[in-house]
mmCIF file of C-alpha atoms and ligand atoms in Angstrom:
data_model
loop_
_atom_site.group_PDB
_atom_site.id
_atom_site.type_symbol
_atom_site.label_atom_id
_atom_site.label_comp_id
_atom_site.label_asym_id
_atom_site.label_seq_id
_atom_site.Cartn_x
_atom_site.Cartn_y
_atom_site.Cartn_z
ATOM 1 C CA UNK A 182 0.000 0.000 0.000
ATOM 2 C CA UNK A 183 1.676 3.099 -0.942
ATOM 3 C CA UNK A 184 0.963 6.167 0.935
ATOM 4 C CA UNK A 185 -0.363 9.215 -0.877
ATOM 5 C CA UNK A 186 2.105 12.318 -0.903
ATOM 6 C CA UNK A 187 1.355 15.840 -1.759
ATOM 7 C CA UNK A 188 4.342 18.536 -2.052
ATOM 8 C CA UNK A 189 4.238 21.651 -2.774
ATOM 9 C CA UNK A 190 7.165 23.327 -4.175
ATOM 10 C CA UNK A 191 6.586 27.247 -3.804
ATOM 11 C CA UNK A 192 9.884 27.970 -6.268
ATOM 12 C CA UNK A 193 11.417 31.312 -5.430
ATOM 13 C CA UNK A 194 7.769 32.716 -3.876
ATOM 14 C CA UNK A 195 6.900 33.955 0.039
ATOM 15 C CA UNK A 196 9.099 35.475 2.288
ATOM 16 C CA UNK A 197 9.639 34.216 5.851
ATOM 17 C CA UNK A 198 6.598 36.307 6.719
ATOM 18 C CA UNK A 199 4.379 35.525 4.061
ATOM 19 C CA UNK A 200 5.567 31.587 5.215
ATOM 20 C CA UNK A 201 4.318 32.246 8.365
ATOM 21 C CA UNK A 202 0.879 33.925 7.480
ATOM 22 C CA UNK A 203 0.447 30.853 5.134
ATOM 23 C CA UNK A 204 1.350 28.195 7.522
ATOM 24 C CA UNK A 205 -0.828 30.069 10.057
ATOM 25 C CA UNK A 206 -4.046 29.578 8.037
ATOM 26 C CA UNK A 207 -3.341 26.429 6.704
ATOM 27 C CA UNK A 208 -2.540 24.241 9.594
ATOM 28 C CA UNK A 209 -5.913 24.295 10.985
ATOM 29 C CA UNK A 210 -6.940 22.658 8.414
ATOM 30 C CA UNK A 211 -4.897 19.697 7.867
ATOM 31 C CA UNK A 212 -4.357 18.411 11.342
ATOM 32 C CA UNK A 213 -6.712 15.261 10.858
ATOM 33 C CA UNK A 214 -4.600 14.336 7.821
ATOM 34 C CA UNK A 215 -4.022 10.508 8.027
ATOM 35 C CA UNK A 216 -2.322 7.986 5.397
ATOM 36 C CA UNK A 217 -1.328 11.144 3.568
ATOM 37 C CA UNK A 218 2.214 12.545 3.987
ATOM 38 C CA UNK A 219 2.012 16.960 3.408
ATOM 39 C CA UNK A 220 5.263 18.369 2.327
ATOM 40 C CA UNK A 221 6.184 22.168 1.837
ATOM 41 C CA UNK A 222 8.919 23.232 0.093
ATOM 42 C CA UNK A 223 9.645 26.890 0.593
ATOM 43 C CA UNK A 224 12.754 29.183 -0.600
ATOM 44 C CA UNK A 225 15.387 28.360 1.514
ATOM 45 C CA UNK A 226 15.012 31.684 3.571
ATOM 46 C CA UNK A 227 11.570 30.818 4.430
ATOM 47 C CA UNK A 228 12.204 27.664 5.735
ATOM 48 C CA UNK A 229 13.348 27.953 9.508
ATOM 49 C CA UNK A 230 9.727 30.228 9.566
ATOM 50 C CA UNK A 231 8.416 26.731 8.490
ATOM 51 C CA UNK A 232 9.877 24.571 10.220
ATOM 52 C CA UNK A 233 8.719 26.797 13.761
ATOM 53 C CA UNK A 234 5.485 27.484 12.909
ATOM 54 C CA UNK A 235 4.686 23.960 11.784
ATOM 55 C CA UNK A 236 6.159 23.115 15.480
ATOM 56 C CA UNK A 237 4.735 19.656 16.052
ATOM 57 C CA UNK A 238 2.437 19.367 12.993
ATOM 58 C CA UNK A 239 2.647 15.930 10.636
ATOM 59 C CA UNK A 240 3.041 18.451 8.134
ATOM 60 C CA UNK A 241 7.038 18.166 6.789
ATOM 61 C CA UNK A 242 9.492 20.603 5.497
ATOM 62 C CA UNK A 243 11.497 20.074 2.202
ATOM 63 C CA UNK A 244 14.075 22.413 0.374
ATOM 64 C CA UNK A 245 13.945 22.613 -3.421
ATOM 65 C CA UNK A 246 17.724 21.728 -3.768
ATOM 66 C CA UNK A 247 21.028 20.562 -1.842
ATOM 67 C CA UNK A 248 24.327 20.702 -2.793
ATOM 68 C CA UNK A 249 26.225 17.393 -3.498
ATOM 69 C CA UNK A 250 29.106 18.333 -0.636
ATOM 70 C CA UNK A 251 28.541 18.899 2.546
ATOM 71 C CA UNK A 252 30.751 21.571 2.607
ATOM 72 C CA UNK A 253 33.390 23.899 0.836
ATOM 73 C CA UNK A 254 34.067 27.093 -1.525
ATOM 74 C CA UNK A 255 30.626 26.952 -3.071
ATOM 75 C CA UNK A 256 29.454 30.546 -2.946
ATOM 76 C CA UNK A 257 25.293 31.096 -2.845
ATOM 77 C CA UNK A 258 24.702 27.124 -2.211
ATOM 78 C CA UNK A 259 23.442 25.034 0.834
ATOM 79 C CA UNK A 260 24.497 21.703 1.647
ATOM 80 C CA UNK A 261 22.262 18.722 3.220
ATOM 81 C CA UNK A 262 23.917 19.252 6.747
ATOM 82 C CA UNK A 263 23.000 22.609 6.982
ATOM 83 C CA UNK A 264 19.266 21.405 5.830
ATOM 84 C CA UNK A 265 19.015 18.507 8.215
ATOM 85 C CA UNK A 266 20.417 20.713 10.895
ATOM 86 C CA UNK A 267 17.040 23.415 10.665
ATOM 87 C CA UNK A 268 14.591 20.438 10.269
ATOM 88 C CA UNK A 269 14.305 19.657 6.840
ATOM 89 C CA UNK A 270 13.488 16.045 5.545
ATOM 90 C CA UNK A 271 13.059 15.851 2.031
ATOM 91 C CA UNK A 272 15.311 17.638 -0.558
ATOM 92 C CA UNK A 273 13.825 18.237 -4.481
ATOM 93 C CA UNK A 274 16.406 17.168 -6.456
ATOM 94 C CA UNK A 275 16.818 17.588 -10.465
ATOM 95 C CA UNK A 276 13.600 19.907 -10.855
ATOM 96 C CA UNK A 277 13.287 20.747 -14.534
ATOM 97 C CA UNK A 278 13.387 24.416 -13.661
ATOM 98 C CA UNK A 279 17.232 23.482 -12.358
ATOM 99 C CA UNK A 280 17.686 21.351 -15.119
ATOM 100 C CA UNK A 281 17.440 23.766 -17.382
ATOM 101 C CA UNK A 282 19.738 26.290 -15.753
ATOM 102 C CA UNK A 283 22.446 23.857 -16.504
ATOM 103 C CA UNK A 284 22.167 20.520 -13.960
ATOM 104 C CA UNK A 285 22.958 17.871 -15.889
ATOM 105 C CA UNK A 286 22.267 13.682 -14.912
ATOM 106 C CA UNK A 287 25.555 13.743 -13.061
ATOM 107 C CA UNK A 288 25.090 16.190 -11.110
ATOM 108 C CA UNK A 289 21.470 15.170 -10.019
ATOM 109 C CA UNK A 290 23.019 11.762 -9.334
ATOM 110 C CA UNK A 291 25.892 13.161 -7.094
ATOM 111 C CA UNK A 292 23.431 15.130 -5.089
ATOM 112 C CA UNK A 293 21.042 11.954 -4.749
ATOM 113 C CA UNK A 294 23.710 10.100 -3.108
ATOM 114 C CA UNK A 295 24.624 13.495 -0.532
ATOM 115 C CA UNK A 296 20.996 14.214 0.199
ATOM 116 C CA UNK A 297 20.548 10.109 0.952
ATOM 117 C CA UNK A 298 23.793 10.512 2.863
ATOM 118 C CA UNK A 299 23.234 12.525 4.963
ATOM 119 C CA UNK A 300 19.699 11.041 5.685
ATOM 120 C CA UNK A 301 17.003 12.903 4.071
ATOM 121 C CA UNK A 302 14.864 11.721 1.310
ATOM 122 C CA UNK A 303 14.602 12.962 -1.993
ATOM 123 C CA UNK A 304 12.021 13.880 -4.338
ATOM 124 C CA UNK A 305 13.789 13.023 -7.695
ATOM 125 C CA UNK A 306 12.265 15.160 -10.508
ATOM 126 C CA UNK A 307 12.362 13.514 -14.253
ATOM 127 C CA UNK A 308 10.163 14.398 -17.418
ATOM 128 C CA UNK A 309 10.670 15.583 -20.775
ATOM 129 C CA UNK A 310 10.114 18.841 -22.546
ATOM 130 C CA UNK A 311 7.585 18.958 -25.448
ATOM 131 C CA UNK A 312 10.194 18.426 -28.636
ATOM 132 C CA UNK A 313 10.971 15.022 -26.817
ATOM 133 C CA UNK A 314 7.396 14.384 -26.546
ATOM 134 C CA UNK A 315 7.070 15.031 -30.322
ATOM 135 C CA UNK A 316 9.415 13.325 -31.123
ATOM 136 C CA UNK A 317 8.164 10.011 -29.263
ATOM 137 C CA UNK A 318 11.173 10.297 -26.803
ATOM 138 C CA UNK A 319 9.685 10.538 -23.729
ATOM 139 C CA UNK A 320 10.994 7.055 -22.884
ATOM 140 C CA UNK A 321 13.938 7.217 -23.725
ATOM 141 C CA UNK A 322 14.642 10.662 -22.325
ATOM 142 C CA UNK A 323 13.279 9.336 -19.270
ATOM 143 C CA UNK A 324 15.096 6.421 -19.390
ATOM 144 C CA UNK A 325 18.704 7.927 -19.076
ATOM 145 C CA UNK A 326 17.311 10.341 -16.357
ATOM 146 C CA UNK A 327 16.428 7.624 -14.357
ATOM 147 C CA UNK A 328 19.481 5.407 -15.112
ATOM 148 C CA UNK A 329 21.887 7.887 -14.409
ATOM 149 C CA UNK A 330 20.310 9.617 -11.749
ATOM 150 C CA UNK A 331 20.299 6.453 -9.654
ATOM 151 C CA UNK A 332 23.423 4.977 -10.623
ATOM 152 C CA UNK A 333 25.344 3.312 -7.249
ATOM 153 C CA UNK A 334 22.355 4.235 -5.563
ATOM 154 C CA UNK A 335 21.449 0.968 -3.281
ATOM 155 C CA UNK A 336 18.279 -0.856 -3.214
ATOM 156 C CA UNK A 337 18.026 -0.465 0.559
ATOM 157 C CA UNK A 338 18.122 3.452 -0.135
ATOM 158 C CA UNK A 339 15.205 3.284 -2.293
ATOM 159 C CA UNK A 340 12.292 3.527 0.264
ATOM 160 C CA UNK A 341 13.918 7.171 0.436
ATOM 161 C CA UNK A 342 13.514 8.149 -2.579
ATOM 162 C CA UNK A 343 10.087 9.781 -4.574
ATOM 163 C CA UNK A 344 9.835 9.849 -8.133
ATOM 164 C CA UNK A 345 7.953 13.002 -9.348
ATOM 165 C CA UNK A 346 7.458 12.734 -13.175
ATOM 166 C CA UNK A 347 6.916 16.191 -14.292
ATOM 167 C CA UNK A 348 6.354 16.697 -18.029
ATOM 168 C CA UNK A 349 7.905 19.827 -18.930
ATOM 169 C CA UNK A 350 5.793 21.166 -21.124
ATOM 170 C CA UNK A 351 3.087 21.038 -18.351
ATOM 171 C CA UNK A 352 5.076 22.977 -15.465
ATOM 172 C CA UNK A 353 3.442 26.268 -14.803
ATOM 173 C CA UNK A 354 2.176 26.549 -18.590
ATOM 174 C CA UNK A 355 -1.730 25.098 -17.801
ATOM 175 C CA UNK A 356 -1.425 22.074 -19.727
ATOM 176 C CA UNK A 357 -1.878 19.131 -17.775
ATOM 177 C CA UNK A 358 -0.663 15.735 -19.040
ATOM 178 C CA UNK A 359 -4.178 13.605 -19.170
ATOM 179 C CA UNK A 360 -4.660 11.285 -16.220
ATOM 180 C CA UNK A 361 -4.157 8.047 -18.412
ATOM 181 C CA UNK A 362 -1.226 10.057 -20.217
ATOM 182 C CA UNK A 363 0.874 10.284 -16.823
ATOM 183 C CA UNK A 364 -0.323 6.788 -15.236
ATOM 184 C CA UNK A 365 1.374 5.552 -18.959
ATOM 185 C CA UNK A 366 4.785 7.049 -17.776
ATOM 186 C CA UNK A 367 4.437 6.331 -14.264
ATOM 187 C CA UNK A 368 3.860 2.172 -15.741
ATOM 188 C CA UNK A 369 6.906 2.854 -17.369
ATOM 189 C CA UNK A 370 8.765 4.078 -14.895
ATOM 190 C CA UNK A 371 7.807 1.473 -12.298
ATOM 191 C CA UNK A 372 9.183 -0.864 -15.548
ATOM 192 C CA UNK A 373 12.368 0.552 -15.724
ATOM 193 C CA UNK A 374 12.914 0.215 -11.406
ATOM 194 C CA UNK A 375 11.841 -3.123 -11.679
ATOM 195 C CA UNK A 376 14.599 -4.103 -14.017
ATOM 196 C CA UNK A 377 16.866 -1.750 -12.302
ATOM 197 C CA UNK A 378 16.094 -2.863 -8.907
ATOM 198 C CA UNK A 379 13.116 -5.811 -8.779
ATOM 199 C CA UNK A 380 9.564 -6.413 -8.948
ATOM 200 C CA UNK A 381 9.317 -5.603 -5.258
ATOM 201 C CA UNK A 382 10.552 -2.111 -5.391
ATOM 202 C CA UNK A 383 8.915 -1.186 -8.759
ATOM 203 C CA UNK A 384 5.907 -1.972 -6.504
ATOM 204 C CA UNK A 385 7.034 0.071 -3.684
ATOM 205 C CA UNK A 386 8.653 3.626 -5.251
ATOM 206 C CA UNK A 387 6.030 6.379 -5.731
ATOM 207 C CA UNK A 388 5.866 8.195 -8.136
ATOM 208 C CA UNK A 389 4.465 11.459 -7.581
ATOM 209 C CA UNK A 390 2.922 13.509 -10.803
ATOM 210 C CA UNK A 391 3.558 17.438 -11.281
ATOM 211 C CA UNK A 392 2.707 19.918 -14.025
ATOM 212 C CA UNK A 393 -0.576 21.915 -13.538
ATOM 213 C CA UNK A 394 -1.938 20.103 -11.059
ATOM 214 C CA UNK A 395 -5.044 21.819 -9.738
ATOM 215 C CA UNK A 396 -8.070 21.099 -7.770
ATOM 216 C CA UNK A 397 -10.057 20.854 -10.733
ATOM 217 C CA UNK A 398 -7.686 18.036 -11.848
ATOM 218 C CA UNK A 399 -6.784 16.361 -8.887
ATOM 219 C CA UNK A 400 -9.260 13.700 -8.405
ATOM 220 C CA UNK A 401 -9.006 12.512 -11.464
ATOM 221 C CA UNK A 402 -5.401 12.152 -11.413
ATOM 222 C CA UNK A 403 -5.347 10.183 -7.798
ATOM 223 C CA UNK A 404 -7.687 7.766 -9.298
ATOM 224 C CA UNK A 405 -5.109 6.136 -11.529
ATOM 225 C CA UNK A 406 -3.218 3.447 -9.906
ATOM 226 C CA UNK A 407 -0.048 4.542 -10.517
ATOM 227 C CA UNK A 408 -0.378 7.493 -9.336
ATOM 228 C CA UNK A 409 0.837 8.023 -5.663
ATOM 229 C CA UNK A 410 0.519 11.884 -5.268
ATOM 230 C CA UNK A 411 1.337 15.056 -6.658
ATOM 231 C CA UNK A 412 4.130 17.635 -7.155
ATOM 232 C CA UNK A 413 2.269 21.089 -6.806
ATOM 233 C CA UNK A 414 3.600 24.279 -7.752
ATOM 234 C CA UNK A 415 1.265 27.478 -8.366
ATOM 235 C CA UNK A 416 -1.730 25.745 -6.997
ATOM 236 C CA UNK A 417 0.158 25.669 -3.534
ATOM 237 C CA UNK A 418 0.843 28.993 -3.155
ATOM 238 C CA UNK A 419 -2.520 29.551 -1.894
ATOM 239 C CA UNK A 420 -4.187 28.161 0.820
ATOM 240 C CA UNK A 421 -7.433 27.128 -0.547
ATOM 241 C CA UNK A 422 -5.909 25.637 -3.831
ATOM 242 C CA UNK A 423 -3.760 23.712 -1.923
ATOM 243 C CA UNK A 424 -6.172 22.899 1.181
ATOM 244 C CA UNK A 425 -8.796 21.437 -2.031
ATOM 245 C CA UNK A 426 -5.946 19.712 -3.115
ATOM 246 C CA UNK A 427 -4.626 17.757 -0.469
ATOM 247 C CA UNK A 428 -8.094 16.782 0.536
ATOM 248 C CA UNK A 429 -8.883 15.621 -2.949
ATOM 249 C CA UNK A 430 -11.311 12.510 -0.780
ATOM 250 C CA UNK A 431 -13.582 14.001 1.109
ATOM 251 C CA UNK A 432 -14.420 16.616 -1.906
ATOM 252 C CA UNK A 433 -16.372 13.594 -4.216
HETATM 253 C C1 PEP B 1485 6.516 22.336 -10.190
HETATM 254 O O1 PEP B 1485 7.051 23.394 -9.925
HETATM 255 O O2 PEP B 1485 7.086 21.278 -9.874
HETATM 256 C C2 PEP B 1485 5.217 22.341 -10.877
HETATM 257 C C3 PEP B 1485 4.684 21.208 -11.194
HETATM 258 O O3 PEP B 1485 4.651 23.565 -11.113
HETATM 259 P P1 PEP B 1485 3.113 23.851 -11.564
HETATM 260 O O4 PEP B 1485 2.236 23.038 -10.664
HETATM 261 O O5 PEP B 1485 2.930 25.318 -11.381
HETATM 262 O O6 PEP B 1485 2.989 23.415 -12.988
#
């Protein structure tokens, strides 16, 4: 039984005060959550505001990025230490948005390994833009992201480690990939883990979805079976969006 697991990834958006105003209207609301794991991911700024106004809450904190040493000359970046250190637990790793800025497999795959290192977990972004897509690459694009980005990484550190398949021609554009569109992936995807790795843990891994996800959408994408959750970016920057779609059950 894999448990459902909503993120929400608000980029480079709220200050530590505007964190704190958020967290202070949301939490209310989400304290009955059960067999549903919450994660925010603010800028890293905003997160100690999180982390203290969460306080005891089931609700968890995540960064959107950790650098693959611990530490060193590496001006502007933050290692996993200093994340674990102020309460974080899961790192996004190999967003698109990153990607795109330069990070390359390697890079995604050394950071992996630090983040699972230093004993976090990682939400491990793949997905392909929409030339790929045209070109009927998306499997093989997704392929390599997946082999590399998990290469050395042990079975027994898989439990720690989300998939989020994020098309990139969906992210923050208002094209959604269609519910049986991303379940397709995510059966590949659990394909290529279960030759990686073995039947049991393409089982196991979830595999989140992101890319427009809404609460007009929502339901319809946590109906397919391979979908475990979702990767939510402008639709959880505002407390009712993201309240309608965490509690995408109790809504039908
Ligand atoms: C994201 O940032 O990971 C994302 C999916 O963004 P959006 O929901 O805005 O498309």
């Amino acid at each position: 039984m894999r448990v459902p697991i909503i993120a929400g990834n608000w980029k480079m958006y709220k200050t530590p005060k505007e964190t704190r105003q958020f967290i202070e209207q949301f939490q209310s609301q989400v304290k009955n959550i059960q067999h549903k794991e919450v994660i925010i991911c603010p800028p890293f700024i905003s997160i100690p505001a999180a982390v203290e106004t969460l306080g005891q809450s089931m609700i968890q904190v995540g960064a959107q990025d950790a650098h693959f040493c611990n530490d060193g000359a590496y001006t502007g970046n933050i290692s996993p230490v200093m994340l674990r250190e102020i309460g974080v637990r899961y790192v996004i790793i190999g967003h698109s948005e990153r990607r795109q800025e330069g990070e390359n497999d390697e890079i995604i795959n050394r950071k992996i390994k630090n983040v699972l290192n230093n004993g976090l977990k990682v939400i491990f972004c793949v997905g392909e833009t929409l030339i790929q897509r045209e070109k009927n690459a998306t499997e093989s694009v997704l392929q390599v992201q997946l082999m590399q980005g998990l290469q050395g990484i042990a079975v027994g550190d898989l439990s720690r480690i989300i998939i989020a398949y994020e098309p990139v021609w969906a992210i923050g554009t208002g094209k959604t990939a269609t519910p049986s569109q991303a379940n397709d992936v995510h059966q590949f995807i659990r394909q290529i883990i279960g030759h990686k790795y073995s039947a049991l843990q393409s089982e196991e891994i979830r595999i989140q979805y992101g890319g427009s996800v809404k609460p007009e959408n929502i339901q319809l994408l946590m109906k397919q079976p391979d979908i475990d959750g979702v990767l939510v970016g402008g639709a959880s920057l505002q407390v009712d969006s993201f309240l309608k779609i965490i509690h995408y059950d109790q809504t039908e």
